[in-house]
Coordinates of C-alpha atoms in Angstrom, one line a residue:
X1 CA -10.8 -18.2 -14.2
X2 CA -8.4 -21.4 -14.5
X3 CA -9.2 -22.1 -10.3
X4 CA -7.3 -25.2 -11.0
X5 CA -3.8 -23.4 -12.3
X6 CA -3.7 -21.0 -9.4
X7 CA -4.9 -24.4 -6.9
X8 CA -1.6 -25.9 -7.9
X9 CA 0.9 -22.5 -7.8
X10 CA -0.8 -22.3 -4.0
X11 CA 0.4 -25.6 -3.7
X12 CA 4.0 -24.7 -4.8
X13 CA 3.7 -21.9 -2.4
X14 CA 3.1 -23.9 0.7
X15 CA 6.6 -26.2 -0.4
X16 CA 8.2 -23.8 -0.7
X17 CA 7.6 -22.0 2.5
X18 CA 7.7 -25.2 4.7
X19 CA 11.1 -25.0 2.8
X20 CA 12.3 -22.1 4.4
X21 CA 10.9 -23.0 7.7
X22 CA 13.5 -25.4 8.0
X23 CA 15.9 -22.3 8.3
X24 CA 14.7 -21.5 11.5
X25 CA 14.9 -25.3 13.1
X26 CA 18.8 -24.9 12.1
X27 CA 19.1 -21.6 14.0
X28 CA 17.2 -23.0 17.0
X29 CA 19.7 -26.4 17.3
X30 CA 22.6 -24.5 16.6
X31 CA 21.7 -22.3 19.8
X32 CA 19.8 -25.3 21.6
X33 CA 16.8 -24.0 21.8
X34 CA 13.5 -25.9 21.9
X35 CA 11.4 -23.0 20.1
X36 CA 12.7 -24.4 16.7
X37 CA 10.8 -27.7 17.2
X38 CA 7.2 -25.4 16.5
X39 CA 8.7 -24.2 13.0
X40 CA 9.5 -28.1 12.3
X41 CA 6.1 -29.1 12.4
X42 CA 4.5 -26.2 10.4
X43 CA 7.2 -26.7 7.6
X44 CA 6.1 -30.5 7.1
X45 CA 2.3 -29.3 7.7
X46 CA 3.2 -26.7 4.8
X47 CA 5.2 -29.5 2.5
X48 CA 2.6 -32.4 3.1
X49 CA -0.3 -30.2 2.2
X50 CA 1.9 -28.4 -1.2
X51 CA 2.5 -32.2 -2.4
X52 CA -1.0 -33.2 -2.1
X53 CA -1.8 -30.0 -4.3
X54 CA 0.5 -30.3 -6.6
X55 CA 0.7 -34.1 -7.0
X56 CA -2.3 -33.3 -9.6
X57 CA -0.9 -30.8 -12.3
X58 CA -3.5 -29.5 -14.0
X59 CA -3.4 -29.8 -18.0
X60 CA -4.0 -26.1 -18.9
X61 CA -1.5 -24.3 -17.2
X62 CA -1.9 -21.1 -18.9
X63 CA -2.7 -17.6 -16.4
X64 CA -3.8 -14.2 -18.0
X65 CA -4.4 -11.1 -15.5
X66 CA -7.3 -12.1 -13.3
X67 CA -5.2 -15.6 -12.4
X68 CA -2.2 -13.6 -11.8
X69 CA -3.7 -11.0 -9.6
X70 CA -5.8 -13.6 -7.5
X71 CA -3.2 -16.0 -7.0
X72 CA -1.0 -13.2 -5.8
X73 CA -3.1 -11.9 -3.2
X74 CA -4.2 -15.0 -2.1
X75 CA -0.5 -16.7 -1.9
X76 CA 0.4 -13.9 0.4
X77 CA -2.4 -14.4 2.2
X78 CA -1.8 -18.2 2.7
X79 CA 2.1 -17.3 3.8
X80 CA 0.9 -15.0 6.5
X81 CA -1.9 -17.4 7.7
X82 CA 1.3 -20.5 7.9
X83 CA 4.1 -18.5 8.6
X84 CA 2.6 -17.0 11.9
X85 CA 1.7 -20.5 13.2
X86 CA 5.2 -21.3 15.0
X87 CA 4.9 -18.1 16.6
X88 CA 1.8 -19.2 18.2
X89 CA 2.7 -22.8 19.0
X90 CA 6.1 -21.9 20.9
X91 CA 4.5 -18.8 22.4
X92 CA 6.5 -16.6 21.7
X93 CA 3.8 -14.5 20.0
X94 CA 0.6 -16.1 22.1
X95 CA -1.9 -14.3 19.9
X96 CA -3.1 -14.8 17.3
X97 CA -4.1 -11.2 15.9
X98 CA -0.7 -10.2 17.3
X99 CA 1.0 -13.5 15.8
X100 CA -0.7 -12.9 12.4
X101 CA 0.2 -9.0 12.2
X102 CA 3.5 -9.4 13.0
X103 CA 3.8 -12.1 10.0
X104 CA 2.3 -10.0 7.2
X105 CA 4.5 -6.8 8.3
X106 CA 7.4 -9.6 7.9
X107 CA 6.7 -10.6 4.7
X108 CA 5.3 -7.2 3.0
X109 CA 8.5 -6.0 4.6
X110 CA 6.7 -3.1 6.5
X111 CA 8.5 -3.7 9.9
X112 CA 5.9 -2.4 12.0
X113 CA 6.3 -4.9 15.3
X114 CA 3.7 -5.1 17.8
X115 CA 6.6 -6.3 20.2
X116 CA 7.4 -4.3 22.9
X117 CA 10.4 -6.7 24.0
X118 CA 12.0 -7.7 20.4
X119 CA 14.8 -9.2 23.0
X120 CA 12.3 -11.9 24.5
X121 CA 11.6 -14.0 21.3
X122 CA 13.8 -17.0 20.7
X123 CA 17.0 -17.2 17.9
X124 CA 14.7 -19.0 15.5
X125 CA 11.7 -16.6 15.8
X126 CA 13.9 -13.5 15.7
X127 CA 15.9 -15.1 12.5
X128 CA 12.6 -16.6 11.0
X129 CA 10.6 -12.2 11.2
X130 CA 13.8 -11.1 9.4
X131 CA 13.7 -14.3 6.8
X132 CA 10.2 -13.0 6.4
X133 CA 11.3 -9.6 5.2
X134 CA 14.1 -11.3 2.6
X135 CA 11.1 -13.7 1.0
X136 CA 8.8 -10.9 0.6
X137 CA 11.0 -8.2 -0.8
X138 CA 11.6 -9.8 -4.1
X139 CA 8.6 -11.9 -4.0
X140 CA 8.5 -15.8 -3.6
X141 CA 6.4 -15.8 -6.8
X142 CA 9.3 -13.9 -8.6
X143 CA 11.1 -17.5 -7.1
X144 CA 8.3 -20.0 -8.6
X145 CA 8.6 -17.8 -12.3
X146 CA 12.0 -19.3 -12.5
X147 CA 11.0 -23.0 -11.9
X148 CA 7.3 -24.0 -13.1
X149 CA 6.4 -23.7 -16.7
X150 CA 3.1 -21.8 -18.1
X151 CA 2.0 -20.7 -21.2
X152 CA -0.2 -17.5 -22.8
X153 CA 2.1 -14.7 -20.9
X154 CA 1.5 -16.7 -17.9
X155 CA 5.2 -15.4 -16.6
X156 CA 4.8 -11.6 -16.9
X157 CA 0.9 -11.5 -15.8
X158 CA 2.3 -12.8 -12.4
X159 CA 5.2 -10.9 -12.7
X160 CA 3.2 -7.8 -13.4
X161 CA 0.9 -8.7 -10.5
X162 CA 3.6 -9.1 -7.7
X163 CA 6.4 -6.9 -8.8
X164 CA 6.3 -2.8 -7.9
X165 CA 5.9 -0.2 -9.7
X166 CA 3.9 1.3 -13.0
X167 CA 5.7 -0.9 -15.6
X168 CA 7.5 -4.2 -15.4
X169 CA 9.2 -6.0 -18.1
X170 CA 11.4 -8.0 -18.8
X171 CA 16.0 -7.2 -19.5
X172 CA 15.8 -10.8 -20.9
X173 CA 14.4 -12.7 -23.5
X174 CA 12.2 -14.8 -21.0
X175 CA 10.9 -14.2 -18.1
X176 CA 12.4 -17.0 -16.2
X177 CA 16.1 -15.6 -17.4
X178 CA 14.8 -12.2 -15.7
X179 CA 13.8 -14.3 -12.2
X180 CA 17.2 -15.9 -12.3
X181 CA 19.4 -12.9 -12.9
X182 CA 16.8 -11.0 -10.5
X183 CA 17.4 -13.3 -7.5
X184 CA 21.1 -13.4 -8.5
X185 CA 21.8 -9.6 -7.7
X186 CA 19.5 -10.2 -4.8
X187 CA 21.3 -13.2 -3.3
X188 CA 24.8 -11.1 -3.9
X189 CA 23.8 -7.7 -2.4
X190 CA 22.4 -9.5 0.3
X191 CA 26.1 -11.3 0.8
X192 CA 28.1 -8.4 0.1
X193 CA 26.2 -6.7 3.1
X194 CA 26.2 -9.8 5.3
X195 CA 30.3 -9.9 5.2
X196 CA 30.5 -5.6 5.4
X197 CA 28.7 -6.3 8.4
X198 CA 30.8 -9.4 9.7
X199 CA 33.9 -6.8 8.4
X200 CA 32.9 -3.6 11.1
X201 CA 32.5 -6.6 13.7
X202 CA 29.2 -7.3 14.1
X203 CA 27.9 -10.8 15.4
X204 CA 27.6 -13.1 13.1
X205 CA 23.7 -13.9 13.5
X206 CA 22.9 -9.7 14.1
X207 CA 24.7 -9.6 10.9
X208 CA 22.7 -11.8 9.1
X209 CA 19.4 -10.7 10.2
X210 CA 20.4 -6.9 10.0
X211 CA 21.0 -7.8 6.1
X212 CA 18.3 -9.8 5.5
X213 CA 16.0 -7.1 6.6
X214 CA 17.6 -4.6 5.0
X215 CA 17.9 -6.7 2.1
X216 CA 13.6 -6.7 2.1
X217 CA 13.6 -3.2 2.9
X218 CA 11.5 -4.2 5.9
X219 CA 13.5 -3.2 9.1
X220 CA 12.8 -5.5 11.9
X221 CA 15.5 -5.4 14.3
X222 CA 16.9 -7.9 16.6
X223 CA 17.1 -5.5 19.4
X224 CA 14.1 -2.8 20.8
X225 CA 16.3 0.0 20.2
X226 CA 16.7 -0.7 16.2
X227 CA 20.6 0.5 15.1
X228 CA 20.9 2.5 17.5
X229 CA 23.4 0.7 20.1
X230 CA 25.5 -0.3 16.9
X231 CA 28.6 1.7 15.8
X232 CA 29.0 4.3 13.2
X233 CA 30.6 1.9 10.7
X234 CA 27.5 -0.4 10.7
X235 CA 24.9 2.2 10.8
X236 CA 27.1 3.7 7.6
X237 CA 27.1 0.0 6.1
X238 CA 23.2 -0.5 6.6
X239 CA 22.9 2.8 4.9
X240 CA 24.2 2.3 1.8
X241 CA 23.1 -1.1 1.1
X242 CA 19.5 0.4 1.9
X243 CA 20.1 3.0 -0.1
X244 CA 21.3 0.5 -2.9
X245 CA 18.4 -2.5 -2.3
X246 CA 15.8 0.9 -3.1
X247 CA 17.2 1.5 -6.8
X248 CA 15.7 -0.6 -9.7
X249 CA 17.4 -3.8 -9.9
X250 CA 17.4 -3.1 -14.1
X251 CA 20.4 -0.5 -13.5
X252 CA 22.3 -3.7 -11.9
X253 CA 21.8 -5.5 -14.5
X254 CA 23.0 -2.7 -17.0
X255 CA 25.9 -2.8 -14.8
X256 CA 26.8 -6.2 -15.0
X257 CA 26.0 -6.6 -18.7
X258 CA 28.9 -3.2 -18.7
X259 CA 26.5 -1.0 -20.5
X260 CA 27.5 1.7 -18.1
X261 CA 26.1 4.7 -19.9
X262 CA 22.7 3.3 -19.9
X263 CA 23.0 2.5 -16.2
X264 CA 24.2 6.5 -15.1
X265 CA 21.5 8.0 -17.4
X266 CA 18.6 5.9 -15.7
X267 CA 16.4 8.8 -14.5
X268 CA 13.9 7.3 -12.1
X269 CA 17.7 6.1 -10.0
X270 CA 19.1 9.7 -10.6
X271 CA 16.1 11.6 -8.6
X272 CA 15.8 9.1 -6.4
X273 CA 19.4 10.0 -4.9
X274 CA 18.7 13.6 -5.8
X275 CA 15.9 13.6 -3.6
X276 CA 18.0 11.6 -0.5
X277 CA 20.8 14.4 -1.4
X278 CA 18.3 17.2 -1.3
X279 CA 15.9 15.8 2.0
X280 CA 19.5 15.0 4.2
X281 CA 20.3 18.5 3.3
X282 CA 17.3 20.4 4.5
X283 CA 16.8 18.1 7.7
X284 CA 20.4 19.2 8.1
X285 CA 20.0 22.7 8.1
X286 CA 16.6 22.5 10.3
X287 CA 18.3 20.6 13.1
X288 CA 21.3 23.4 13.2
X289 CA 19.4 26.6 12.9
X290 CA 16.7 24.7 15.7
X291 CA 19.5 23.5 17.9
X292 CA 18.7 20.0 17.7
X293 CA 21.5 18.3 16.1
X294 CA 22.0 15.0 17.9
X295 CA 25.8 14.9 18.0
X296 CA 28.7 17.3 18.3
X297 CA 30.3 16.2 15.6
X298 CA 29.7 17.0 11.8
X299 CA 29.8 13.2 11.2
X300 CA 27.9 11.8 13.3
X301 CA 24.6 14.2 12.5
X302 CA 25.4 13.8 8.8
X303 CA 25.2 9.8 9.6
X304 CA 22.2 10.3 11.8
X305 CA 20.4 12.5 8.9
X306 CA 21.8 10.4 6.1
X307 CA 20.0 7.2 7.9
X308 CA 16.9 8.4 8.7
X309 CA 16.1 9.8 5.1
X310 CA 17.4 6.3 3.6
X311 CA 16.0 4.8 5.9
X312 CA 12.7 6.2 5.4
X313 CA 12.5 7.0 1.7
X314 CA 13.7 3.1 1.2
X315 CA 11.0 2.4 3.5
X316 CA 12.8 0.3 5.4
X317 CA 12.2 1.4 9.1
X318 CA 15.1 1.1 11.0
X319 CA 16.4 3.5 13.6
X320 CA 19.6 5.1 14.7
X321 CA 17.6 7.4 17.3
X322 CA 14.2 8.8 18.5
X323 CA 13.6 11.3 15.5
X324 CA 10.0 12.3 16.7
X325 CA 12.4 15.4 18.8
X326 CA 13.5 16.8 14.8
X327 CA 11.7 20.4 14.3
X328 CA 8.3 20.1 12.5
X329 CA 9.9 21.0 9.0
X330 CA 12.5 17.7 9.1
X331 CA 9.3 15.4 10.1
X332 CA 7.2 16.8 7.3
X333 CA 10.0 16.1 5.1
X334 CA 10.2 13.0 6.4
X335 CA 6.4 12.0 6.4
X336 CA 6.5 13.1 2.5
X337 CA 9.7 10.8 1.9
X338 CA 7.0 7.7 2.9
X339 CA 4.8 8.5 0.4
X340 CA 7.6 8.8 -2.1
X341 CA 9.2 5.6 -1.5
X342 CA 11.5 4.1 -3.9
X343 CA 12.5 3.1 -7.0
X344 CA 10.0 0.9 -9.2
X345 CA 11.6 -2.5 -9.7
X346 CA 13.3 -2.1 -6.3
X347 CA 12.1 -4.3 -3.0
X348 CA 11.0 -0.6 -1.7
X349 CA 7.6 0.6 -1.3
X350 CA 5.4 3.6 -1.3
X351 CA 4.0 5.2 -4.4
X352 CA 7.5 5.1 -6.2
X353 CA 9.9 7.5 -7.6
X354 CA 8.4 6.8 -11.5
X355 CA 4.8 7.2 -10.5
X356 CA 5.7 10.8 -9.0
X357 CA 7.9 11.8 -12.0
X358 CA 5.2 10.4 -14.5
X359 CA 2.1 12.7 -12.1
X360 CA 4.8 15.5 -11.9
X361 CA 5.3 15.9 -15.4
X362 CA 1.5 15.1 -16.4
X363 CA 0.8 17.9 -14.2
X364 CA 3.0 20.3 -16.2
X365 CA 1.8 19.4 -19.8
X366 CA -1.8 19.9 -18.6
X367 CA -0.7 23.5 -17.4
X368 CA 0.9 24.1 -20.7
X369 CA -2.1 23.2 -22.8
X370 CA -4.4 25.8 -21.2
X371 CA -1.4 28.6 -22.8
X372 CA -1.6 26.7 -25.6
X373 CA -4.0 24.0 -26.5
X374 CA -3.2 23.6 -29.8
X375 CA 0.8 22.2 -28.5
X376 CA 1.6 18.6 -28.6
X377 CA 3.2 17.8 -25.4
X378 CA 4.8 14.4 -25.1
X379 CA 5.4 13.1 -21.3
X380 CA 8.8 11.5 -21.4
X381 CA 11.0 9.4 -19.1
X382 CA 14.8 8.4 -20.1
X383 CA 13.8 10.0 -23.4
X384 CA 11.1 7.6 -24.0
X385 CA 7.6 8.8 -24.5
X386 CA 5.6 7.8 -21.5
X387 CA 2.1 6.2 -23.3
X388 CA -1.5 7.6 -22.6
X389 CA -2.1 4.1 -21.5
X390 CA 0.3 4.5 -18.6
X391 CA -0.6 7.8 -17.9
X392 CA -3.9 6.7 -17.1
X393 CA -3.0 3.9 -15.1
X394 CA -0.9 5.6 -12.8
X395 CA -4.0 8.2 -12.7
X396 CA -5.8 5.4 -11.3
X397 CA -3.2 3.9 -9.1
X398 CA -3.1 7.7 -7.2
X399 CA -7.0 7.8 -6.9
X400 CA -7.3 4.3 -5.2
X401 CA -4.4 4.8 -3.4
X402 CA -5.7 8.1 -1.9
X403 CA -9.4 6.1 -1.1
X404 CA -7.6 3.4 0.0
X405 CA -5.4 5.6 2.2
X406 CA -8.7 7.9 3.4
X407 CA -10.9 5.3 4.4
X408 CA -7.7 3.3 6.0
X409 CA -7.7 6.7 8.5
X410 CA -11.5 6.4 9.4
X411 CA -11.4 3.4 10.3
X412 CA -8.3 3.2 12.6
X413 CA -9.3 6.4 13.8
X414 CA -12.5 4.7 15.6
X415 CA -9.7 3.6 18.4
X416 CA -10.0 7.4 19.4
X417 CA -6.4 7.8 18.9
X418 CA -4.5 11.4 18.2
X419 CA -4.2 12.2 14.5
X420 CA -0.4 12.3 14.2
X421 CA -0.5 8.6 15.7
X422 CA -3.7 7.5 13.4
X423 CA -2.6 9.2 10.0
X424 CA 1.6 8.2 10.4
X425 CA 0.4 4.6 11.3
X426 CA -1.5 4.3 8.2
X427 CA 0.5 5.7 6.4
X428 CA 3.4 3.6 7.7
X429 CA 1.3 0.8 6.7
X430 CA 0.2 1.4 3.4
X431 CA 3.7 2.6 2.2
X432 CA 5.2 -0.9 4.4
X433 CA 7.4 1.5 6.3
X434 CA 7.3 0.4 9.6
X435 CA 7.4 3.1 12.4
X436 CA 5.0 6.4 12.2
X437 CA 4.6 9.5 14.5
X438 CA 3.0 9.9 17.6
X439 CA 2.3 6.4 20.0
X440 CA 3.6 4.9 16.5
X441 CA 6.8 6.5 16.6
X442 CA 10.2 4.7 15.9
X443 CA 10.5 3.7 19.9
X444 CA 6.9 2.3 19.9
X445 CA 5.2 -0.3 19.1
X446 CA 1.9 -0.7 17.0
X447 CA 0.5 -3.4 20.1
X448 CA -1.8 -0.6 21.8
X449 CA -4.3 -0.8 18.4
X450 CA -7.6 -2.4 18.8
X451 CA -7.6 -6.4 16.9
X452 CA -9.9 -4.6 14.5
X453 CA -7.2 -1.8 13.7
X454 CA -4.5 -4.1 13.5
X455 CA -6.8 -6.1 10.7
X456 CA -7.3 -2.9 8.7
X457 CA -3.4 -2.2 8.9
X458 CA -2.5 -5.9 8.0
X459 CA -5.1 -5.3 4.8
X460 CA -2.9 -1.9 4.3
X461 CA 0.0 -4.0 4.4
X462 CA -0.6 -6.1 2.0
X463 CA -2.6 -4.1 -0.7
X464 CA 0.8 -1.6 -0.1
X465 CA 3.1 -4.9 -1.0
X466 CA 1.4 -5.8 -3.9
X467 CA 0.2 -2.7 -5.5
X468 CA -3.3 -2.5 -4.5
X469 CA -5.2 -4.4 -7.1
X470 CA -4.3 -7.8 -6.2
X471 CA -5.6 -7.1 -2.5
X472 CA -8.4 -4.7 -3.4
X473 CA -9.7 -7.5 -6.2
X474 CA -11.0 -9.9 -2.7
X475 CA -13.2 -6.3 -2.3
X476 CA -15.0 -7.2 -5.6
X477 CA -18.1 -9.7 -5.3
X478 CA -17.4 -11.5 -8.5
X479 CA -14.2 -12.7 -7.6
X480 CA -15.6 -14.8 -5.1
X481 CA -18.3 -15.8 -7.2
X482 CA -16.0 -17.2 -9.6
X483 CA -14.6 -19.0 -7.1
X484 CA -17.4 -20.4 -5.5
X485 CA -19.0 -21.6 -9.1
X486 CA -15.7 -24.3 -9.3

């Protein structure tokens, strides 16, 4: 392993964040605040340690899988571990468990709080959990691919490691054209939404924290009650733009470079809303033949529906009202939506929209071949034959996923908590939704978990983020032996 390379893009890591700490210490002057004065010091803790690091550049620069994967998990690792520090030193999260939880749901943009009074914190530390959820959804290392150069694929093995879903390439010739034009159509969604925000008359700072978590798909909200005290046009607003940050960033792209056609016959993006379409419908329907429909109006339980499924599917997290009070049929539908998750490419998690088309349609060739053994049977997606390679891998994804997921419930389930509560909070973790079911439901918090709980959730978290392998590789012994031969 080339320890030294991923040394130095650790060192990059920490500049970068101290950077963004500085964010934070605006927001605190500009309300007068003293809270702001904690994120200061952290950010020149971060930048003095980075330039130390990287003052020494190592000569062989070049990263293949293993250095892509272990300097992914352990970058996110290092942001948690700094970025929950000025939550700690201006007490406005004392704990450190707490401090640290709260951090890595920020930036693996799960948006489950352990907060009971979001109100409480301070302007900086409210702006600095939503900034969080804007770093991590595209990735900060997506943000280094565009500045350091490194040779032997070095660009796409970190790409590949940080990105979501089952493939990841490039809609430029290099890979640092791709983080550019990425972070572009990041930068401007994030924008458009800020100002349709500012436009239905919402505050200014709500505004930009409501966008820059939905932005992340993460969902922590400034206020205990989520979206819900907002007014229809903003919940509509937050909506869409969720609804548009959980579609694969290539069909932007197609957009902008005109090739429309290409962009409306992008599959994975077409079920995706087929699925919102067909979900909103059916939750629909089960609140009116139950009698639960939150409002009078046709609009407003459309909106309320429309949310939630976006909301949830997206994997975002936030909340118009308490849905837990939806008949049994709209929360399974709901519960299946997490799993689901977005688009690949997108800053959404769960297992992704591709994954399930690709299991889907494996599942139908292999019933096919027991007719007929003898039939070729070509798995396609966007008439493109899906290779056996791929199957496989997303074969494999499922399966450690599903142990990931099982043993994830056995051990949270040691706090002696009802299923509903253990299995949704799990499952909110591992899929970086945010709310769950039960005492985890969207008017809860996750604070009532035992420290050891909360550490199994965090590792949930971030093995959710990025993928699994990155976080499941500090599992393996000879990682760390590599390590600790340098």
């Amino acid at each position: 392993m080339n320890f030294k390379a991923v040394i130095y893009i650790l060192g990059w890591i920490l500049n970068i964040e101290g950077a963004f700490m500085f964010a934070p210490v605006l927001i605190s002057l500009i309300y007068g605040e003293t809270q702001g004065a904690a994120f200061a010091v952290v950010a020149l803790i971060c930048i003095a340690t980075g330039s130390v690091i990287v003052s020494a550049k190592p000569e062989n620069m070049t990263f293949f899988t293993k250095e892509g994967l272990a300097v992914t998990a352990l970058a996110w690792i290092i942001l948690s571990l700094f970025g929950c520090l000025p939550f700690i030193i201006n007490r406005d999260i004392p704990s450190f468990t707490d401090a640290l939880f709260e951090t890595v749901s920020g930036f693996t943009t799960t948006g489950t709080s352990i907060l009971n009074d979001v109100e409480a914190l301070s302007h900086a530390s409210l702006f600095w959990r939503s900034f969080t959820h804007w770093i991590g959804g595209m990735g900060v290392l997506v943000f280094l691919l565009a500045l350091i150069p490194m040779t032997g694929g070095s660009h796409m093995n970190i790409m590949r490691a940080e990105s979501p879903g089952p493939v990841v390439g490039k809609f430029l010739p290099k890979v640092r054209q791709t983080a550019f034009a990425l972070y572009a159509i990041y930068i401007a969604l994030t924008v458009a939404e800020i100002l349709a925000l500012i436009i239905c008359r919402m505050p200014v700072f709500d505004a930009v924290n409501t966008a820059l978590a939905t932005a992340g798909t993460g969902g922590f909200g400034i206020k205990s009650t989520s979206l819900a005290d907002y007014s229809p046009c903003i919940q509509w607003i937050v909506a869409v733009f969720m609804a548009l940050f959980g579609i694969n960033f290539n069909v932007y792209f197609l957009l902008f470079m005109r090739r429309f056609k290409s962009a409306a016959l992008h599959e994975e993006a077409r079920y995706y809303l087929l699925i919102i379409l067909a979900a909103a419908a059916v939750i629909t329907l089960s609140l009116y033949v139950s009698g639960t429909l939150p409002e009078k109006s046709f609009g407003g339980n459309i909106r309320h529906v429309f949310f939630q499924v976006i909301s949830v599917i997206t994997t975002t997290g936030f909340t118009t009202l308490d849905y837990e009070v939806w008949p049994q049929i709209a929360l399974t539908i709901l519960i299946g939506l997490m799993f689901i998750g977005a688009c690949a490419g997108s800053t959404g998690g769960g297992i992704k929209v591709s994954r399930i088309l690709i299991l889907f349609r494996t599942v139908c060739r292999e019933i096919m071949l027991f007719f007929n053994p003898k039939r070729v049977v070509k798995i396609k997606i966007e008439d493109k034959p899906v290779t056996n390679e791929l199957v496989h891998s997303v074969s494999v994804f499922l399966a450690a996923y599903v142990l990931l997921f099982a043993v994830s419930v056995l051990l949270v389930s040691i706090d002696n908590h009802d299923f509903t509560t253990t299995f949704t909070a799990v499952a909110a973790t591992v899929n970086n939704i945010g709310p769950g079911l039960g005492k985890a439901g969207p008017t809860e918090s996750f604070s009532f978990f035992s420290g050891f709980s909360k550490y199994v959730m965090m590792f949930d978290m971030l093995a959710g983020r990025l993928e699994l392998y990155p976080t499941l590789m500090l599992l393996a012994p000879d990682f760390w032996k590599g390590l600790l031969k340098r």
